[in-house]
Every structure is written in C-alpha cells, then in structure tokens.
Amino acid sequence: MSVFNAILKSTKACLVTIIVYFSVFALFGNISAKATATTKDTMFEDSVVKVAITDNDNSALSQGLVDYLKETQNVVDPQTTSLVEMNDNVRFLIYDYALIIPEDFSERAKAGETEDLLEFVAPGATAPQFLLTEKIRTYMQDVMVYLNSGYSEEEAIALTKENMIKLSDTKATVMDTSDENHRSFYTGMFTFNGYTLLMILCISISSVLGFTKDRDVKNRISVSGMHFKSRNFATIAAVFCIGFIITAAVVLFVALMGMADTNGKLFFYCINVLALMLIGMGMAYMISAITTNENIINMVTNMFVLSMSFFCGVFIDLQFLSPSIVKFAHFLPLYWYTATIRLINDTPIDKILGKTFFEYLLIELLFAGLFFAAGLIISKKKEQYAV
C-alpha cells in the first residue's frame, strides 16, 4: 500500500500541468462544441435581404415588382450604375443583393420571354440571396400566368403581389430526423477531448512512471519488504487509478455541461473515452520507457499528440484534409477514436451497438496494446544493454 500511496502522491508534481490542460479543455472545448453543435428541430423563417434596385424600365410591370420587394425586403439605393461597383458593394456587404431591371423588361415579358429578363449581381451566394432570386422568378411567372389568363396588367400585378406577400408570411418547422446531418454538443466536446486527455495522461503518467524509475526511489522500494509482484501490482493499480480519475473528471464535466443538450448517447461516448484512456496510458508507458526526463517527455508528447490531432480530425475536420493525409491517419490511434465519435453522432441510438462500433473499439485497444508492448520491449532492451 505504501508504493500505491507514494505513486499517487507523486502526481502532485504534475498537478499544474493537469490543471492547465483541463482548463484548456473546459474553455476551448466548450466554445468549439457549442459553436459547431446543431439541433434537429429548427424553425424556418424567411430572411429579409438588403437589396439595391436599379429600374431602367419604369413601366407598370417593373414598378409592381419594385413595390412587392419594398414590402418584403429592405430596398436601398444602389448609389451607382456601374456593375463593377455594385458587385463590390455586394461582396463587402454594403447591401446583400443587386437587381437591375433593363429598359425593355416590360416589352420582353409581355412578348412571352421568360429567360434573362433581369440582371442579378452575385445572387445565390447565400441561402437568402438564392431564395430571393427564386421569389423574383416566381413573381414573374405568376404575373405572366394572370396576363395569359386574360387579366389586365393592373389586376395581374395586384393579385400576384397579394399572393406573394401571403407566401412570405409562411413559417415552417423543419424536422430533420437524420442524425448524420447534425453535430451534437457531446460530439464537439469529446472530439476536442482527444487532444487534451491524451496530453494529460501522457505527461502525468509518464512523469509518475519516471518517478518509480528514479534510482533512489527504486532502492527504497526494493528494501521495503514488499514482494516483487506486490510492488508491480501496486504500481499498475496506482497508474490505472490516476488514469481513471482524470478520465472520470473529464466525462463528468462534459455530462454537466451538456445536460441541456442530452441525446441519450453519453454512455457510448464514455465507452470510447475509456478506450482512449488505455491508449493514453499505453503511450505514457512507452514514453516513460524511452526517457524519464520531464522536458523530453513534454516535447515528445506535444510532438506526437499535436500531430495526431491535426491529422485525425480533432482540430481540422477530415473533409478539409487531402485523401493522402486521411489514408495516413488510419495508422494513428486518434483517427479511430474520432471515427467512433462520428459513428455515434451519425447513428440512431438503437443501432450504435453494431459490428462497426466494436471493430473501431477493437482497433483502439490494439493500438493501446501495441504501445504497451513497445514500452516493454524498450525497457527490456535498456536493461539488457544497461542503458
């Protein structure tokens, strides 16, 4: 028990590091998760666009279109007749949309032309711009239907305006039940956790294991009267205790922060985090076998974990990475951790426990075992050659 307590007390030397990385996780992980989280139930409401209109036709038909837009959008003066300047104004958000009505607009419309009646500046770049373009086209189609049905120009404009304004007042609730189209708060938090938890585990446990390899400490333990197996069991138990406490603190923090966004999948995220814990402990054991110098431990951990975080979808979404980098990431353990998170996020809760989920977990455990085996080999070789 004395060895167990001594190892736990040795974590005090890493307490500042643990607090720093946990604070990074609590602050930036929370900000990132809330910024990228989306929900399934969203209310669609029509957006009001700031639109600049240049009416070169000044006909009843063009004025009817302008009047309709004035009632449904924020119509402003374009302050220029130059297409280049209008384009710049749209790009720099002086206004969102520019509409130019040509001189022959009314004549061409009454002649039955439907294509290229109007000129748009940068339409469709955003959803509101695209929707406004469709509204204008719908307005013109409705006017032509009324005119072709025998209504007068004034009647066609009035009826179309009335119908379009009623349509603008429509609101709809969009119910998207597909999990894969949404990113939960848990997904964001646990993804960022891939970086912070590995950093905390690697640095703290490597330092603790380095403490047990100190010559003076080893001599004190060897004369303590404890059996060799008992000493090793106490060391392993202490290391697992440290790893479990740190991991439990992370999970508890995420659970508390995500109470308002719960989706019933926390249990599956916890299983994945436990697999990551074993990976972190395996990496820590391997690093401690390489060196006991705290500066080198920090350098190696930062180099390895930071690189994986960029390659495996923690800091940069995989869709923005080149296919060659994604293929390379398959050989890194953090890729499979984030892949499991994506699987949990994208899969209905009753279908998560399937073949793919267990395959991903198995791959994570194999990486953990590989790190432990590498640490054992390195330790054995160092003892063999008295390094």
XYZ file of C-alpha atoms in Angstrom, residues 150-314:
165
model
C -56.976 37.387 -69.646
C -56.411 39.598 -66.599
C -55.369 43.172 -67.121
C -51.836 44.265 -66.288
C -53.008 46.101 -63.141
C -55.051 43.095 -61.964
C -52.219 40.657 -62.642
C -49.746 42.801 -60.651
C -52.161 43.258 -57.727
C -53.143 39.571 -57.486
C -49.528 38.406 -57.752
C -48.395 40.846 -55.088
C -51.168 39.725 -52.735
C -50.337 36.032 -53.160
C -46.574 36.535 -52.814
C -46.925 38.570 -49.615
C -49.142 35.865 -48.102
C -46.472 33.321 -49.031
C -43.783 35.438 -47.366
C -45.683 35.265 -44.066
C -45.462 31.468 -44.033
C -43.341 29.847 -41.323
C -42.433 26.185 -41.141
C -40.789 23.876 -38.658
C -38.166 21.752 -40.359
C -37.974 18.324 -38.765
C -34.778 16.638 -39.891
C -34.654 13.264 -38.153
C -31.381 12.177 -39.720
C -28.602 12.082 -37.097
C -25.859 12.359 -39.684
C -26.968 15.878 -40.645
C -26.341 17.195 -37.144
C -23.441 17.526 -34.715
C -24.269 17.169 -31.032
C -22.632 19.083 -28.179
C -21.172 15.798 -26.925
C -19.510 15.190 -30.277
C -17.727 18.537 -30.162
C -16.590 18.122 -26.559
C -15.366 14.560 -26.877
C -13.621 15.299 -30.167
C -11.579 18.097 -28.579
C -11.034 15.775 -25.622
C -8.972 13.548 -27.912
C -6.204 16.140 -27.691
C -6.465 17.234 -24.062
C -6.967 13.814 -22.470
C -4.018 12.301 -24.322
C -1.829 15.243 -23.305
C -2.827 14.971 -19.642
C -2.427 11.189 -19.487
C 0.851 11.057 -21.385
C 2.555 13.797 -19.373
C 1.216 12.869 -15.920
C 1.584 9.094 -16.154
C 4.957 9.293 -17.917
C 6.202 11.532 -15.117
C 4.795 9.185 -12.460
C 6.414 6.150 -14.066
C 9.613 8.133 -14.380
C 9.399 8.748 -10.621
C 9.300 4.987 -9.953
C 12.422 4.520 -12.093
C 14.463 7.026 -10.117
C 17.437 5.166 -8.634
C 16.855 6.403 -5.091
C 13.142 5.572 -5.234
C 13.831 2.126 -6.670
C 16.272 1.384 -3.864
C 13.772 2.473 -1.220
C 11.030 0.334 -2.773
C 13.328 -2.695 -3.083
C 14.176 -2.641 0.648
C 10.585 -2.045 1.724
C 9.968 -5.742 2.214
C 7.203 -5.922 -0.388
C 7.166 -8.851 -2.764
C 8.146 -8.109 -6.383
C 4.688 -8.976 -7.687
C 3.010 -6.859 -4.994
C 5.182 -3.865 -5.882
C 4.358 -4.171 -9.569
C 0.669 -4.698 -8.871
C 0.646 -1.578 -6.688
C 2.365 0.412 -9.449
C -0.119 -0.761 -12.091
C -3.094 -0.129 -9.795
C -1.869 3.392 -8.987
C -1.370 4.237 -12.657
C -4.829 2.927 -13.583
C -6.306 4.855 -10.666
C -4.720 8.099 -11.888
C -5.909 7.497 -15.445
C -9.432 6.616 -14.338
C -9.775 9.646 -12.034
C -8.644 12.028 -14.789
C -10.946 10.386 -17.357
C -13.894 10.372 -14.942
C -13.376 14.081 -14.250
C -13.476 14.808 -17.985
C -16.638 12.749 -18.523
C -18.346 14.309 -15.506
C -17.541 17.808 -16.771
C -18.931 17.023 -20.240
C -22.064 15.467 -18.730
C -22.707 18.548 -16.588
C -22.078 20.994 -19.440
C -24.236 19.009 -21.844
C -27.273 18.492 -19.603
C -29.374 20.786 -21.785
C -28.272 19.011 -24.980
C -28.528 15.403 -23.836
C -29.322 12.916 -26.603
C -29.066 9.615 -24.731
C -25.721 8.700 -26.290
C -23.410 9.691 -23.417
C -22.903 6.050 -22.427
C -21.421 5.198 -25.834
C -19.138 8.230 -25.745
C -17.941 7.078 -22.303
C -17.016 3.643 -23.660
C -14.990 5.319 -26.402
C -13.259 7.595 -23.883
C -12.253 4.578 -21.787
C -10.601 3.100 -24.882
C -8.801 6.429 -25.386
C -7.693 6.285 -21.744
C -5.992 2.943 -22.394
C -4.315 4.392 -25.485
C -3.050 7.341 -23.451
C -1.733 5.063 -20.729
C -0.026 2.864 -23.314
C 1.591 5.900 -24.922
C 2.679 7.137 -21.492
C 4.269 3.793 -20.676
C 6.141 3.778 -23.979
C 7.362 7.363 -23.497
C 8.496 6.615 -19.928
C 10.456 3.653 -21.265
C 12.238 5.977 -23.696
C 13.084 8.716 -21.178
C 12.423 9.896 -17.623
C 13.455 13.486 -18.335
C 10.377 15.696 -17.874
C 11.431 18.179 -20.565
C 11.843 15.413 -23.133
C 8.533 13.856 -22.019
C 6.758 17.164 -22.676
C 8.479 17.591 -26.043
C 7.719 14.061 -27.281
C 4.117 14.208 -26.051
C 3.434 17.570 -27.686
C 5.021 16.482 -30.945
C 3.115 13.204 -31.119
C -0.308 14.263 -29.805
C -0.424 17.610 -31.638
C 0.455 15.934 -34.934
C -2.250 13.309 -34.483
C -4.803 15.977 -33.557
C -4.238 17.799 -36.845
C -4.186 14.617 -38.955
C -7.085 12.769 -37.308
C -9.924 15.286 -37.330
C -9.639 16.838 -33.860
